[in-house]
């Protein structure tokens, strides 16, 4: 089989979103989505939806799209689409933006799965058919009490775990974007305590400030509150270009530090952080090296007896989790969620969403071949944006 074309279709759609700078709902906000298509001489096409922002519900940037339709396409034409490892290595050496190489790798996995008539996680070797989900909030969903109420609402929906993205780049006292320092530690500590008090001892709680604590002293102060309230992990607390701060933090706190989250370099960076003792759990997702890079990271972590917690929702991340044991990759990040955001509303361009949750708080792995998409092409064609 040979690759005959690489195309990116951009189209308009809509979904509920949260304005994180002002803590307010944006109902049915316009979303620019992309589907990357890798065509073959066998008549099979591999697809990948997304590439931008959180999860896979937003399209790539126009620059990444042009790169894929130009240089990447030229180099993929005539290549056997099953030579994923060779393509993956080439894309790393070529120093392509991580999102662009990830989109290609995921579309090749989709193609391989549909050629075999199997979901990708079965093709890789399935470890399980369902994964436990946690409710992951948007940042800045409101003052501390709003988090406590939201956590209770999520528990009532069946969630067994809840992750707080607290107040950053936004001041919950004034309701305005934060000038200067991004974090609001006092409100964050109040939130940690109110949420635990509201949900009681049994709900698993996680905490993620997205690198906005700028000193190790304030990070340790909040970390002690998390420990006192029996939180499960402390994610990406400080900027990730200061690895030594993370080494000190891991030595100082007993709560597991989950990182790096957004550091560039995919599996290579995560392997280095493990050796440095700079994280207790690793963070990885399919936008940082595709399904291939994500699965490699999970294997490295498994060898070191360290968890590889998969970052963000979406079809590709779910497939990697299905091929990885619960002891290595435990929790699926469902969201982002906020009061009034209907995360489970069907995407108008797909027959079904990837991650409906059952009453026990589990998400079942998709059963359709490939990554699992069943696209509604009439909708995509009707909403196409010329590039
Ligand atoms: Mg995070």
Short mmCIF file of C-alpha atoms and ligand atoms in Angstrom, two decimals:
data_model
loop_
_atom_site.label_atom_id
_atom_site.label_comp_id
_atom_site.label_asym_id
_atom_site.label_seq_id
_atom_site.Cartn_x
_atom_site.Cartn_y
_atom_site.Cartn_z
CA UNK A 1 0.00 0.00 0.00
CA UNK A 2 1.22 3.53 -0.82
CA UNK A 3 0.20 6.98 0.38
CA UNK A 4 -1.31 8.95 -2.52
CA UNK A 5 -2.40 12.18 -0.81
CA UNK A 6 -2.39 14.07 2.50
CA UNK A 7 -5.25 16.56 2.89
CA UNK A 8 -6.53 18.79 5.67
CA UNK A 9 -10.22 19.75 5.68
CA UNK A 10 -11.10 22.72 7.87
CA UNK A 11 -14.72 23.20 8.93
CA UNK A 12 -16.80 25.26 11.33
CA UNK A 13 -18.70 23.66 14.18
CA UNK A 14 -19.85 24.66 17.65
CA UNK A 15 -19.62 23.52 21.27
CA UNK A 16 -20.14 24.94 24.76
CA UNK A 17 -16.94 26.54 26.02
CA UNK A 18 -15.82 28.43 29.11
CA UNK A 19 -14.25 31.90 28.98
CA UNK A 20 -11.39 31.21 31.40
CA UNK A 21 -10.31 34.85 31.64
CA UNK A 22 -13.69 36.04 32.88
CA UNK A 23 -15.22 32.87 34.39
CA UNK A 24 -18.31 32.77 32.20
CA UNK A 25 -20.09 30.33 29.89
CA UNK A 26 -19.79 30.70 26.13
CA UNK A 27 -22.74 28.58 24.94
CA UNK A 28 -22.50 27.04 21.45
CA UNK A 29 -19.24 28.89 20.73
CA UNK A 30 -17.93 28.68 17.17
CA UNK A 31 -15.09 26.15 16.85
CA UNK A 32 -12.67 25.74 13.94
CA UNK A 33 -12.03 22.00 13.59
CA UNK A 34 -9.75 20.14 11.14
CA UNK A 35 -9.73 16.58 9.88
CA UNK A 36 -6.43 15.38 8.43
CA UNK A 37 -6.87 12.67 5.77
CA UNK A 38 -4.13 10.31 4.53
CA UNK A 39 -5.28 8.63 1.28
CA UNK A 40 -3.83 5.41 -0.16
CA UNK A 41 -3.81 3.56 -3.48
CA UNK A 42 -5.89 0.82 -1.79
CA UNK A 43 -8.82 3.22 -1.44
CA UNK A 44 -8.44 3.39 2.37
CA UNK A 45 -8.07 6.74 4.15
CA UNK A 46 -6.79 7.41 7.69
CA UNK A 47 -8.34 10.29 9.63
CA UNK A 48 -7.44 12.44 12.58
CA UNK A 49 -9.75 15.10 13.99
CA UNK A 50 -8.16 17.96 15.94
CA UNK A 51 -4.63 19.02 16.79
CA UNK A 52 -5.30 22.32 18.56
CA UNK A 53 -5.83 23.30 22.17
CA UNK A 54 -7.16 20.93 24.84
CA UNK A 55 -8.06 17.43 23.69
CA UNK A 56 -8.97 16.89 20.05
CA UNK A 57 -12.00 19.13 19.67
CA UNK A 58 -10.23 22.07 18.00
CA UNK A 59 -8.42 22.13 14.69
CA UNK A 60 -4.75 22.74 13.99
CA UNK A 61 -3.46 26.25 13.43
CA UNK A 62 -3.34 27.47 9.81
CA UNK A 63 0.50 27.33 9.96
CA UNK A 64 0.50 23.67 10.97
CA UNK A 65 -2.10 22.96 8.27
CA UNK A 66 0.11 24.57 5.59
CA UNK A 67 3.13 22.59 6.82
CA UNK A 68 1.22 19.31 6.51
CA UNK A 69 -0.21 20.18 3.10
CA UNK A 70 3.26 21.24 1.89
CA UNK A 71 6.54 19.75 3.13
CA UNK A 72 5.03 16.83 5.07
CA UNK A 73 2.78 15.79 2.16
CA UNK A 74 5.69 15.86 -0.31
CA UNK A 75 7.74 13.55 1.90
CA UNK A 76 4.89 11.11 2.62
CA UNK A 77 3.74 10.55 -0.98
CA UNK A 78 4.63 7.00 -2.10
CA UNK A 79 5.47 5.82 1.46
CA UNK A 80 3.91 2.60 2.81
CA UNK A 81 1.41 3.84 5.48
CA UNK A 82 2.31 0.83 7.67
CA UNK A 83 5.91 2.15 8.02
CA UNK A 84 4.85 4.21 11.03
CA UNK A 85 8.09 3.84 12.98
CA UNK A 86 10.21 5.05 10.05
CA UNK A 87 7.87 8.02 9.51
CA UNK A 88 7.86 8.80 13.27
CA UNK A 89 11.69 8.83 13.42
CA UNK A 90 11.90 10.97 10.30
CA UNK A 91 9.46 13.52 11.71
CA UNK A 92 11.43 13.85 15.00
CA UNK A 93 14.75 14.24 13.19
CA UNK A 94 13.15 16.79 10.83
CA UNK A 95 12.19 18.77 13.96
CA UNK A 96 8.60 19.23 12.81
CA UNK A 97 6.28 20.93 15.31
CA UNK A 98 5.08 18.22 17.71
CA UNK A 99 1.43 18.77 16.85
CA UNK A 100 2.04 18.29 13.11
CA UNK A 101 3.94 15.03 13.58
CA UNK A 102 1.37 13.80 16.08
CA UNK A 103 -1.53 14.41 13.70
CA UNK A 104 0.22 12.36 10.99
CA UNK A 105 1.09 9.50 13.36
CA UNK A 106 -2.50 9.33 14.66
CA UNK A 107 -3.98 9.33 11.14
CA UNK A 108 -1.61 6.46 10.21
CA UNK A 109 -2.79 4.47 13.25
CA UNK A 110 -6.41 5.15 12.28
CA UNK A 111 -5.67 3.84 8.80
CA UNK A 112 -3.93 0.72 10.15
CA UNK A 113 -6.82 -0.02 12.48
CA UNK A 114 -9.41 0.29 9.76
CA UNK A 115 -7.28 -1.79 7.36
CA UNK A 116 -7.26 -4.53 10.02
CA UNK A 117 -10.90 -4.01 11.02
CA UNK A 118 -9.79 -3.46 14.64
CA UNK A 119 -9.78 -0.57 17.10
CA UNK A 120 -6.24 0.79 17.55
CA UNK A 121 -5.97 -0.42 21.16
CA UNK A 122 -6.70 -3.99 20.06
CA UNK A 123 -4.13 -3.69 17.29
CA UNK A 124 -1.50 -2.54 19.83
CA UNK A 125 -2.55 -5.32 22.22
CA UNK A 126 -5.47 -4.54 24.49
CA UNK A 127 -4.98 -4.34 28.25
CA UNK A 128 -8.63 -3.50 29.12
CA UNK A 129 -11.95 -2.43 27.60
CA UNK A 130 -12.87 0.44 29.92
CA UNK A 131 -11.05 3.10 31.94
CA UNK A 132 -12.02 5.09 35.05
CA UNK A 133 -12.75 8.76 34.32
CA UNK A 134 -12.27 11.90 36.37
CA UNK A 135 -14.12 15.18 36.00
CA UNK A 136 -11.56 17.81 35.02
CA UNK A 137 -12.64 21.41 35.54
CA UNK A 138 -11.85 24.42 33.45
CA UNK A 139 -9.70 26.91 35.37
CA UNK A 140 -11.59 29.82 36.95
CA UNK A 141 -15.04 28.25 37.15
CA UNK A 142 -15.85 30.70 39.97
CA UNK A 143 -15.08 31.47 43.61
CA UNK A 144 -14.08 28.54 45.88
CA UNK A 145 -17.68 27.65 46.83
CA UNK A 146 -18.54 27.13 43.14
CA UNK A 147 -15.89 24.38 42.96
CA UNK A 148 -17.38 22.66 46.01
CA UNK A 149 -20.87 22.72 44.45
CA UNK A 150 -19.52 21.58 41.09
CA UNK A 151 -17.62 18.68 42.66
CA UNK A 152 -20.82 17.52 44.35
CA UNK A 153 -22.73 17.76 41.04
CA UNK A 154 -20.02 15.68 39.33
CA UNK A 155 -20.16 13.08 42.10
CA UNK A 156 -23.95 12.88 41.62
CA UNK A 157 -23.36 12.20 37.90
CA UNK A 158 -21.25 9.17 38.80
CA UNK A 159 -17.71 10.58 38.76
CA UNK A 160 -15.42 8.88 41.26
CA UNK A 161 -12.70 11.52 40.89
CA UNK A 162 -12.51 15.28 40.42
CA UNK A 163 -9.62 17.51 39.34
CA UNK A 164 -9.40 21.18 40.18
CA UNK A 165 -7.84 23.65 37.77
CA UNK A 166 -8.03 26.57 40.21
CA UNK A 167 -7.71 30.33 39.77
CA UNK A 168 -4.99 31.46 37.43
CA UNK A 169 -4.81 34.52 35.22
CA UNK A 170 -8.09 35.48 36.95
CA UNK A 171 -8.87 36.94 40.37
CA UNK A 172 -11.95 35.37 42.01
CA UNK A 173 -12.35 38.36 44.36
CA UNK A 174 -12.54 41.00 41.65
CA UNK A 175 -13.80 38.84 38.79
CA UNK A 176 -11.10 40.35 36.58
CA UNK A 177 -8.04 38.97 34.79
CA UNK A 178 -5.01 38.92 37.15
CA UNK A 179 -2.42 41.54 36.40
CA UNK A 180 1.18 40.52 36.93
CA UNK A 181 1.35 37.32 38.96
CA UNK A 182 -0.89 34.64 37.48
CA UNK A 183 -1.83 32.71 40.63
CA UNK A 184 -4.27 33.39 43.50
CA UNK A 185 -2.94 31.18 46.31
CA UNK A 186 -5.36 32.24 49.05
CA UNK A 187 -8.42 31.36 46.96
CA UNK A 188 -6.72 28.15 45.80
CA UNK A 189 -6.15 26.94 49.38
CA UNK A 190 -9.75 27.76 50.28
CA UNK A 191 -10.91 25.80 47.23
CA UNK A 192 -8.82 22.73 48.17
CA UNK A 193 -10.35 22.66 51.66
CA UNK A 194 -13.95 23.41 50.62
CA UNK A 195 -13.97 20.73 47.90
CA UNK A 196 -12.64 18.03 50.23
CA UNK A 197 -15.11 19.06 52.94
CA UNK A 198 -18.00 18.92 50.42
CA UNK A 199 -17.30 15.52 48.83
CA UNK A 200 -16.05 13.70 51.94
CA UNK A 201 -13.12 11.30 52.23
CA UNK A 202 -13.91 8.81 49.46
CA UNK A 203 -13.77 10.85 46.25
CA UNK A 204 -10.36 10.91 44.55
CA UNK A 205 -9.19 14.52 44.16
CA UNK A 206 -6.43 15.90 41.94
CA UNK A 207 -5.02 19.41 41.56
CA UNK A 208 -3.43 21.16 38.56
CA UNK A 209 -2.23 24.77 38.41
CA UNK A 210 -0.72 24.58 34.94
CA UNK A 211 2.71 25.85 35.93
CA UNK A 212 1.51 29.12 37.45
CA UNK A 213 3.18 28.88 40.90
CA UNK A 214 6.40 30.76 40.41
CA UNK A 215 8.23 30.05 43.66
CA UNK A 216 8.99 26.73 45.29
CA UNK A 217 7.93 28.16 48.67
CA UNK A 218 4.35 28.89 47.55
CA UNK A 219 4.25 25.53 45.76
CA UNK A 220 5.26 23.69 48.95
CA UNK A 221 2.71 25.70 50.97
CA UNK A 222 -0.15 24.59 48.68
CA UNK A 223 1.33 21.09 48.45
CA UNK A 224 1.05 20.70 52.24
CA UNK A 225 -2.65 21.63 52.03
CA UNK A 226 -3.12 19.00 49.34
CA UNK A 227 -1.39 16.40 51.51
CA UNK A 228 -3.49 17.31 54.53
CA UNK A 229 -6.65 16.91 52.40
CA UNK A 230 -5.50 13.56 50.92
CA UNK A 231 -5.27 14.69 47.28
CA UNK A 232 -4.06 12.05 44.81
CA UNK A 233 -1.64 14.09 42.69
CA UNK A 234 -0.21 17.60 42.30
CA UNK A 235 0.08 18.31 38.59
CA UNK A 236 2.42 20.69 36.75
CA UNK A 237 2.72 23.13 39.65
CA UNK A 238 5.64 25.27 38.39
CA UNK A 239 7.11 26.30 35.04
CA UNK A 240 8.70 23.22 33.52
CA UNK A 241 11.92 24.82 32.27
CA UNK A 242 13.30 24.70 35.86
CA UNK A 243 13.92 21.00 36.36
CA UNK A 244 15.97 21.46 39.56
CA UNK A 245 12.94 23.08 41.28
CA UNK A 246 10.97 19.94 40.49
CA UNK A 247 13.72 17.70 41.91
CA UNK A 248 13.59 19.70 45.17
CA UNK A 249 9.78 19.62 45.20
CA UNK A 250 9.65 15.83 44.78
CA UNK A 251 12.06 15.44 47.71
CA UNK A 252 10.12 17.93 49.85
CA UNK A 253 6.52 16.68 49.38
CA UNK A 254 5.00 13.25 49.80
CA UNK A 255 2.06 13.87 47.40
CA UNK A 256 3.05 12.57 43.92
CA UNK A 257 4.19 15.33 41.54
CA UNK A 258 2.72 14.76 38.05
CA UNK A 259 4.95 16.30 35.36
CA UNK A 260 6.15 17.31 32.84
CA UNK A 261 2.88 18.18 31.17
CA UNK A 262 3.68 20.68 28.44
CA UNK A 263 7.49 20.44 28.17
CA UNK A 264 8.57 19.85 24.57
CA UNK A 265 10.39 16.66 23.57
CA UNK A 266 7.75 13.96 24.07
CA UNK A 267 9.04 10.60 25.30
CA UNK A 268 12.66 11.81 25.35
CA UNK A 269 11.98 14.62 27.85
CA UNK A 270 9.83 12.40 30.05
CA UNK A 271 12.51 9.69 30.20
CA UNK A 272 15.05 12.34 31.27
CA UNK A 273 12.76 13.70 34.01
CA UNK A 274 12.37 10.20 35.45
CA UNK A 275 16.16 9.77 35.63
CA UNK A 276 16.49 13.24 37.21
CA UNK A 277 13.97 12.34 39.93
CA UNK A 278 12.02 15.44 38.88
CA UNK A 279 8.58 13.77 38.78
CA UNK A 280 6.78 10.97 40.62
CA UNK A 281 4.27 10.39 37.80
CA UNK A 282 4.80 11.28 34.12
CA UNK A 283 2.31 13.21 31.97
CA UNK A 284 1.85 12.47 28.28
CA UNK A 285 -0.72 12.76 25.49
CA UNK A 286 -1.04 12.06 21.79
CA UNK A 287 -0.33 15.69 20.81
CA UNK A 288 3.30 15.15 21.90
CA UNK A 289 4.40 12.42 19.48
CA UNK A 290 1.19 10.73 18.39
CA UNK A 291 -0.13 7.36 19.52
CA UNK A 292 3.39 5.99 18.89
CA UNK A 293 5.15 8.50 21.17
CA UNK A 294 2.50 8.20 23.85
CA UNK A 295 2.67 4.41 23.92
CA UNK A 296 6.50 4.52 24.01
CA UNK A 297 6.30 6.83 27.04
CA UNK A 298 3.93 4.46 28.82
CA UNK A 299 6.39 1.59 28.23
CA UNK A 300 9.35 3.64 29.56
CA UNK A 301 7.34 4.55 32.66
CA UNK A 302 6.28 0.94 33.18
CA UNK A 303 9.94 -0.14 33.09
CA UNK A 304 10.76 2.40 35.82
CA UNK A 305 7.70 1.51 37.91
CA UNK A 306 6.33 5.03 37.45
CA UNK A 307 2.82 5.93 36.37
CA UNK A 308 2.24 7.53 32.95
CA UNK A 309 -0.99 9.46 33.42
CA UNK A 310 -2.56 10.32 30.08
CA UNK A 311 -3.29 14.01 29.59
CA UNK A 312 -6.59 15.27 28.12
CA UNK A 313 -9.62 13.59 26.58
CA UNK A 314 -10.07 12.29 23.05
CA UNK A 315 -10.08 9.26 20.78
CA UNK A 316 -6.30 8.77 20.50
CA UNK A 317 -5.59 9.15 24.22
CA UNK A 318 -8.36 6.65 24.99
CA UNK A 319 -6.83 4.11 22.57
CA UNK A 320 -3.41 4.40 24.23
CA UNK A 321 -5.04 3.85 27.63
CA UNK A 322 -6.83 0.73 26.32
CA UNK A 323 -3.42 -0.72 25.41
CA UNK A 324 -1.81 0.19 28.76
CA UNK A 325 -2.43 -1.45 32.12
CA UNK A 326 -4.36 0.39 34.82
CA UNK A 327 -1.25 0.15 37.02
CA UNK A 328 0.62 2.39 34.56
CA UNK A 329 -2.09 4.73 33.19
CA UNK A 330 -4.93 4.94 35.66
CA UNK A 331 -7.24 7.92 35.03
CA UNK A 332 -8.94 9.27 31.88
CA UNK A 333 -9.34 13.06 31.88
CA UNK A 334 -12.94 13.88 30.98
CA UNK A 335 -13.46 17.54 30.20
CA UNK A 336 -12.89 20.29 30.50
CA UNK A 337 -16.02 20.87 32.59
CA UNK A 338 -17.67 23.89 34.19
CA UNK A 339 -21.18 24.69 35.44
CA UNK A 340 -23.47 24.96 32.40
CA UNK A 341 -20.98 23.45 29.91
CA UNK A 342 -22.62 20.44 28.23
CA UNK A 343 -19.45 18.47 27.57
CA UNK A 344 -21.44 15.37 26.54
CA UNK A 345 -23.45 17.16 23.84
CA UNK A 346 -22.90 15.20 20.59
CA UNK A 347 -20.31 16.71 18.22
CA UNK A 348 -22.35 17.54 15.09
CA UNK A 349 -19.66 16.03 12.82
CA UNK A 350 -19.49 12.58 14.48
CA UNK A 351 -22.11 9.86 14.91
CA UNK A 352 -21.00 9.42 18.53
CA UNK A 353 -18.67 10.93 21.11
CA UNK A 354 -15.70 8.90 22.31
CA UNK A 355 -16.28 9.08 26.03
CA UNK A 356 -19.78 8.67 27.45
CA UNK A 357 -19.44 7.52 31.07
CA UNK A 358 -21.36 4.67 32.70
CA UNK A 359 -22.98 4.71 36.16
CA UNK A 360 -19.78 3.29 37.73
CA UNK A 361 -17.69 6.18 36.39
CA UNK A 362 -16.04 4.24 33.53
CA UNK A 363 -15.56 5.13 29.86
CA UNK A 364 -15.70 2.17 27.45
CA UNK A 365 -13.09 1.89 24.69
CA UNK A 366 -14.54 2.61 21.23
CA UNK A 367 -15.38 -0.56 19.29
CA UNK A 368 -15.28 0.86 15.74
CA UNK A 369 -12.11 0.15 13.70
CA UNK A 370 -9.18 2.61 13.81
CA UNK A 371 -9.39 5.45 16.30
CA UNK A 372 -13.15 4.91 16.31
CA UNK A 373 -14.57 7.88 14.35
CA UNK A 374 -17.81 7.63 12.43
CA UNK A 375 -17.75 11.01 10.62
CA UNK A 376 -20.86 12.75 9.31
CA UNK A 377 -19.37 13.89 5.99
CA UNK A 378 -22.47 15.83 4.87
CA UNK A 379 -22.11 18.10 7.92
CA UNK A 380 -18.36 18.51 7.37
CA UNK A 381 -18.86 19.35 3.66
CA UNK A 382 -21.66 21.80 4.43
CA UNK A 383 -19.49 23.67 6.96
CA UNK A 384 -16.19 23.55 5.10
CA UNK A 385 -13.91 26.59 5.31
CA UNK A 386 -11.79 27.16 2.20
CA UNK A 387 -8.05 27.18 3.03
MG1 LIG B 1 -2.99 19.49 33.21
#
